[in-house]
């Protein structure tokens, strides 16, 4: 398999994982919960407001 194809599949997997996390994990956490802050930080979207998404 060509390396470009492997990278494309990895990126697609990451996108699917991010969608799952946003729809499932974030939907089940309280807006001010520490778990939500950690998830947002991992996604790279916590820029000071833990209630953003």
PDB file of N, CA and C in Angstrom:
ATOM      1  N   UNK A   1       0.847  -1.175   0.000  1.00  0.00           N
ATOM      2  CA  UNK A   1       0.000   0.000   0.000  1.00  0.00           C
ATOM      3  C   UNK A   1       0.900   1.248   0.000  1.00  0.00           C
ATOM      4  N   UNK A   2       0.535   2.203  -0.743  1.00  0.00           N
ATOM      5  CA  UNK A   2       1.290   3.446  -0.860  1.00  0.00           C
ATOM      6  C   UNK A   2       1.153   4.268   0.422  1.00  0.00           C
ATOM      7  N   UNK A   3       2.220   4.922   0.836  1.00  0.00           N
ATOM      8  CA  UNK A   3       2.238   5.693   2.089  1.00  0.00           C
ATOM      9  C   UNK A   3       1.184   6.798   2.105  1.00  0.00           C
ATOM     10  N   UNK A   4       0.916   7.388   0.961  1.00  0.00           N
ATOM     11  CA  UNK A   4      -0.101   8.440   0.890  1.00  0.00           C
ATOM     12  C   UNK A   4      -1.482   7.875   1.211  1.00  0.00           C
ATOM     13  N   UNK A   5      -1.746   6.674   0.765  1.00  0.00           N
ATOM     14  CA  UNK A   5      -3.027   6.026   1.056  1.00  0.00           C
ATOM     15  C   UNK A   5      -3.152   5.704   2.539  1.00  0.00           C
ATOM     16  N   UNK A   6      -2.071   5.260   3.150  1.00  0.00           N
ATOM     17  CA  UNK A   6      -2.068   4.971   4.579  1.00  0.00           C
ATOM     18  C   UNK A   6      -2.356   6.244   5.363  1.00  0.00           C
ATOM     19  N   UNK A   7      -1.721   7.329   5.007  1.00  0.00           N
ATOM     20  CA  UNK A   7      -1.946   8.607   5.703  1.00  0.00           C
ATOM     21  C   UNK A   7      -3.363   9.107   5.504  1.00  0.00           C
ATOM     22  N   UNK A   8      -3.895   8.929   4.310  1.00  0.00           N
ATOM     23  CA  UNK A   8      -5.276   9.347   4.043  1.00  0.00           C
ATOM     24  C   UNK A   8      -6.238   8.563   4.929  1.00  0.00           C
ATOM     25  N   UNK A   9      -6.008   7.274   5.054  1.00  0.00           N
ATOM     26  CA  UNK A   9      -6.868   6.441   5.901  1.00  0.00           C
ATOM     27  C   UNK A   9      -6.729   6.825   7.374  1.00  0.00           C
ATOM     28  N   UNK A  10      -5.528   7.128   7.804  1.00  0.00           N
ATOM     29  CA  UNK A  10      -5.317   7.546   9.189  1.00  0.00           C
ATOM     30  C   UNK A  10      -6.053   8.853   9.478  1.00  0.00           C
ATOM     31  N   UNK A  11      -5.980   9.801   8.551  1.00  0.00           N
ATOM     32  CA  UNK A  11      -6.692  11.072   8.727  1.00  0.00           C
ATOM     33  C   UNK A  11      -8.198  10.830   8.779  1.00  0.00           C
ATOM     34  N   UNK A  12      -8.708   9.968   7.922  1.00  0.00           N
ATOM     35  CA  UNK A  12     -10.141   9.654   7.912  1.00  0.00           C
ATOM     36  C   UNK A  12     -10.547   9.006   9.231  1.00  0.00           C
ATOM     37  N   UNK A  13      -9.697   8.131   9.765  1.00  0.00           N
ATOM     38  CA  UNK A  13      -9.979   7.504  11.058  1.00  0.00           C
ATOM     39  C   UNK A  13     -10.021   8.546  12.169  1.00  0.00           C
ATOM     40  N   UNK A  14      -9.105   9.495  12.134  1.00  0.00           N
ATOM     41  CA  UNK A  14      -9.084  10.552  13.146  1.00  0.00           C
ATOM     42  C   UNK A  14     -10.331  11.428  13.066  1.00  0.00           C
ATOM     43  N   UNK A  15     -10.782  11.701  11.865  1.00  0.00           N
ATOM     44  CA  UNK A  15     -11.990  12.502  11.689  1.00  0.00           C
ATOM     45  C   UNK A  15     -13.186  11.754  12.264  1.00  0.00           C
ATOM     46  N   UNK A  16     -13.280  10.459  11.977  1.00  0.00           N
ATOM     47  CA  UNK A  16     -14.384   9.663  12.524  1.00  0.00           C
ATOM     48  C   UNK A  16     -14.328   9.619  14.044  1.00  0.00           C
ATOM     49  N   UNK A  17     -13.132   9.485  14.593  1.00  0.00           N
ATOM     50  CA  UNK A  17     -12.978   9.471  16.047  1.00  0.00           C
ATOM     51  C   UNK A  17     -13.405  10.800  16.651  1.00  0.00           C
ATOM     52  N   UNK A  18     -13.000  11.902  16.031  1.00  0.00           N
ATOM     53  CA  UNK A  18     -13.378  13.217  16.549  1.00  0.00           C
ATOM     54  C   UNK A  18     -14.888  13.408  16.509  1.00  0.00           C
ATOM     55  N   UNK A  19     -15.530  12.978  15.442  1.00  0.00           N
ATOM     56  CA  UNK A  19     -16.985  13.092  15.343  1.00  0.00           C
ATOM     57  C   UNK A  19     -17.651  12.269  16.446  1.00  0.00           C
ATOM     58  N   UNK A  20     -17.160  11.054  16.662  1.00  0.00           N
ATOM     59  CA  UNK A  20     -17.702  10.215  17.721  1.00  0.00           C
ATOM     60  C   UNK A  20     -17.568  10.888  19.084  1.00  0.00           C
ATOM     61  N   UNK A  21     -16.393  11.421  19.361  1.00  0.00           N
ATOM     62  CA  UNK A  21     -16.153  12.066  20.652  1.00  0.00           C
ATOM     63  C   UNK A  21     -17.069  13.267  20.822  1.00  0.00           C
ATOM     64  N   UNK A  22     -17.185  14.085  19.800  1.00  0.00           N
ATOM     65  CA  UNK A  22     -18.048  15.270  19.892  1.00  0.00           C
ATOM     66  C   UNK A  22     -19.510  14.883  20.097  1.00  0.00           C
ATOM     67  N   UNK A  23     -19.985  13.877  19.375  1.00  0.00           N
ATOM     68  CA  UNK A  23     -21.397  13.507  19.435  1.00  0.00           C
ATOM     69  C   UNK A  23     -21.742  12.673  20.653  1.00  0.00           C
ATOM     70  N   UNK A  24     -20.801  11.878  21.139  1.00  0.00           N
ATOM     71  CA  UNK A  24     -21.099  10.954  22.224  1.00  0.00           C
ATOM     72  C   UNK A  24     -20.555  11.426  23.562  1.00  0.00           C
ATOM     73  N   UNK A  25     -19.278  11.669  23.632  1.00  0.00           N
ATOM     74  CA  UNK A  25     -18.655  12.011  24.910  1.00  0.00           C
ATOM     75  C   UNK A  25     -19.070  13.403  25.367  1.00  0.00           C
ATOM     76  N   UNK A  26     -18.939  14.389  24.513  1.00  0.00           N
ATOM     77  CA  UNK A  26     -19.276  15.756  24.913  1.00  0.00           C
ATOM     78  C   UNK A  26     -20.762  15.910  25.214  1.00  0.00           C
ATOM     79  N   UNK A  27     -21.582  15.176  24.486  1.00  0.00           N
ATOM     80  CA  UNK A  27     -23.024  15.259  24.720  1.00  0.00           C
ATOM     81  C   UNK A  27     -23.409  14.736  26.098  1.00  0.00           C
ATOM     82  N   UNK A  28     -22.560  13.897  26.681  1.00  0.00           N
ATOM     83  CA  UNK A  28     -22.869  13.284  27.976  1.00  0.00           C
ATOM     84  C   UNK A  28     -22.171  13.956  29.150  1.00  0.00           C
ATOM     85  N   UNK A  29     -21.438  15.011  28.914  1.00  0.00           N
ATOM     86  CA  UNK A  29     -20.734  15.673  30.009  1.00  0.00           C
ATOM     87  C   UNK A  29     -21.357  17.030  30.300  1.00  0.00           C
ATOM     88  N   UNK A  30     -21.291  17.409  31.545  1.00  0.00           N
ATOM     89  CA  UNK A  30     -21.778  18.720  31.972  1.00  0.00           C
ATOM     90  C   UNK A  30     -20.854  19.784  31.383  1.00  0.00           C
ATOM     91  N   UNK A  31     -21.390  20.922  30.943  1.00  0.00           N
ATOM     92  CA  UNK A  31     -20.564  21.953  30.300  1.00  0.00           C
ATOM     93  C   UNK A  31     -19.370  22.429  31.128  1.00  0.00           C
ATOM     94  N   UNK A  32     -19.448  22.364  32.451  1.00  0.00           N
ATOM     95  CA  UNK A  32     -18.344  22.834  33.283  1.00  0.00           C
ATOM     96  C   UNK A  32     -17.551  21.696  33.922  1.00  0.00           C
ATOM     97  N   UNK A  33     -17.780  20.473  33.494  1.00  0.00           N
ATOM     98  CA  UNK A  33     -17.096  19.320  34.082  1.00  0.00           C
ATOM     99  C   UNK A  33     -15.641  19.254  33.620  1.00  0.00           C
ATOM    100  N   UNK A  34     -14.784  18.778  34.510  1.00  0.00           N
ATOM    101  CA  UNK A  34     -13.363  18.641  34.185  1.00  0.00           C
ATOM    102  C   UNK A  34     -13.159  17.666  33.019  1.00  0.00           C
ATOM    103  N   UNK A  35     -13.980  16.622  32.950  1.00  0.00           N
ATOM    104  CA  UNK A  35     -13.847  15.656  31.855  1.00  0.00           C
ATOM    105  C   UNK A  35     -14.068  16.345  30.511  1.00  0.00           C
ATOM    106  N   UNK A  36     -15.040  17.242  30.465  1.00  0.00           N
ATOM    107  CA  UNK A  36     -15.318  17.973  29.228  1.00  0.00           C
ATOM    108  C   UNK A  36     -14.124  18.848  28.852  1.00  0.00           C
ATOM    109  N   UNK A  37     -13.525  19.496  29.842  1.00  0.00           N
ATOM    110  CA  UNK A  37     -12.353  20.341  29.590  1.00  0.00           C
ATOM    111  C   UNK A  37     -11.220  19.513  29.003  1.00  0.00           C
ATOM    112  N   UNK A  38     -11.016  18.340  29.572  1.00  0.00           N
ATOM    113  CA  UNK A  38      -9.945  17.465  29.069  1.00  0.00           C
ATOM    114  C   UNK A  38     -10.204  17.024  27.641  1.00  0.00           C
ATOM    115  N   UNK A  39     -11.450  16.690  27.337  1.00  0.00           N
ATOM    116  CA  UNK A  39     -11.794  16.270  25.977  1.00  0.00           C
ATOM    117  C   UNK A  39     -11.571  17.423  25.014  1.00  0.00           C
ATOM    118  N   UNK A  40     -12.024  18.612  25.390  1.00  0.00           N
ATOM    119  CA  UNK A  40     -11.842  19.771  24.514  1.00  0.00           C
ATOM    120  C   UNK A  40     -10.366  20.085  24.308  1.00  0.00           C
ATOM    121  N   UNK A  41      -9.572  19.952  25.354  1.00  0.00           N
ATOM    122  CA  UNK A  41      -8.133  20.166  25.212  1.00  0.00           C
ATOM    123  C   UNK A  41      -7.529  19.145  24.261  1.00  0.00           C
ATOM    124  N   UNK A  42      -7.946  17.899  24.386  1.00  0.00           N
ATOM    125  CA  UNK A  42      -7.435  16.852  23.506  1.00  0.00           C
ATOM    126  C   UNK A  42      -7.819  17.113  22.049  1.00  0.00           C
ATOM    127  N   UNK A  43      -9.001  17.673  21.853  1.00  0.00           N
ATOM    128  CA  UNK A  43      -9.437  18.003  20.494  1.00  0.00           C
ATOM    129  C   UNK A  43      -8.799  19.288  19.980  1.00  0.00           C
ATOM    130  N   UNK A  44      -8.182  20.032  20.900  1.00  0.00           N
ATOM    131  CA  UNK A  44      -7.525  21.261  20.501  1.00  0.00           C
ATOM    132  C   UNK A  44      -8.443  22.442  20.335  1.00  0.00           C
ATOM    133  N   UNK A  45      -9.580  22.417  21.026  1.00  0.00           N
ATOM    134  CA  UNK A  45     -10.540  23.508  20.874  1.00  0.00           C
ATOM    135  C   UNK A  45     -10.756  24.300  22.145  1.00  0.00           C
ATOM    136  N   UNK A  46     -10.111  23.933  23.227  1.00  0.00           N
ATOM    137  CA  UNK A  46     -10.299  24.666  24.484  1.00  0.00           C
ATOM    138  C   UNK A  46      -9.357  25.863  24.511  1.00  0.00           C
ATOM    139  N   UNK A  47      -9.872  26.996  24.149  1.00  0.00           N
ATOM    140  CA  UNK A  47      -9.049  28.189  24.111  1.00  0.00           C
ATOM    141  C   UNK A  47      -9.334  29.147  25.239  1.00  0.00           C
ATOM    142  N   UNK A  48      -9.702  28.627  26.375  1.00  0.00           N
ATOM    143  CA  UNK A  48      -9.995  29.496  27.509  1.00  0.00           C
ATOM    144  C   UNK A  48     -11.425  29.342  27.984  1.00  0.00           C
ATOM    145  N   UNK A  49     -12.319  29.012  27.111  1.00  0.00           N
ATOM    146  CA  UNK A  49     -13.709  28.784  27.505  1.00  0.00           C
ATOM    147  C   UNK A  49     -13.979  27.293  27.457  1.00  0.00           C
ATOM    148  N   UNK A  50     -14.302  26.725  28.594  1.00  0.00           N
ATOM    149  CA  UNK A  50     -14.546  25.285  28.647  1.00  0.00           C
ATOM    150  C   UNK A  50     -15.943  24.915  28.168  1.00  0.00           C
ATOM    151  N   UNK A  51     -16.747  25.874  27.857  1.00  0.00           N
ATOM    152  CA  UNK A  51     -18.100  25.569  27.396  1.00  0.00           C
ATOM    153  C   UNK A  51     -18.214  25.683  25.879  1.00  0.00           C
ATOM    154  N   UNK A  52     -17.122  25.964  25.196  1.00  0.00           N
ATOM    155  CA  UNK A  52     -17.162  26.117  23.738  1.00  0.00           C
ATOM    156  C   UNK A  52     -17.285  24.780  23.049  1.00  0.00           C
ATOM    157  N   UNK A  53     -17.948  24.759  21.955  1.00  0.00           N
ATOM    158  CA  UNK A  53     -18.037  23.655  20.994  1.00  0.00           C
ATOM    159  C   UNK A  53     -19.131  23.957  20.042  1.00  0.00           C
TER     160      UNK A  53
END
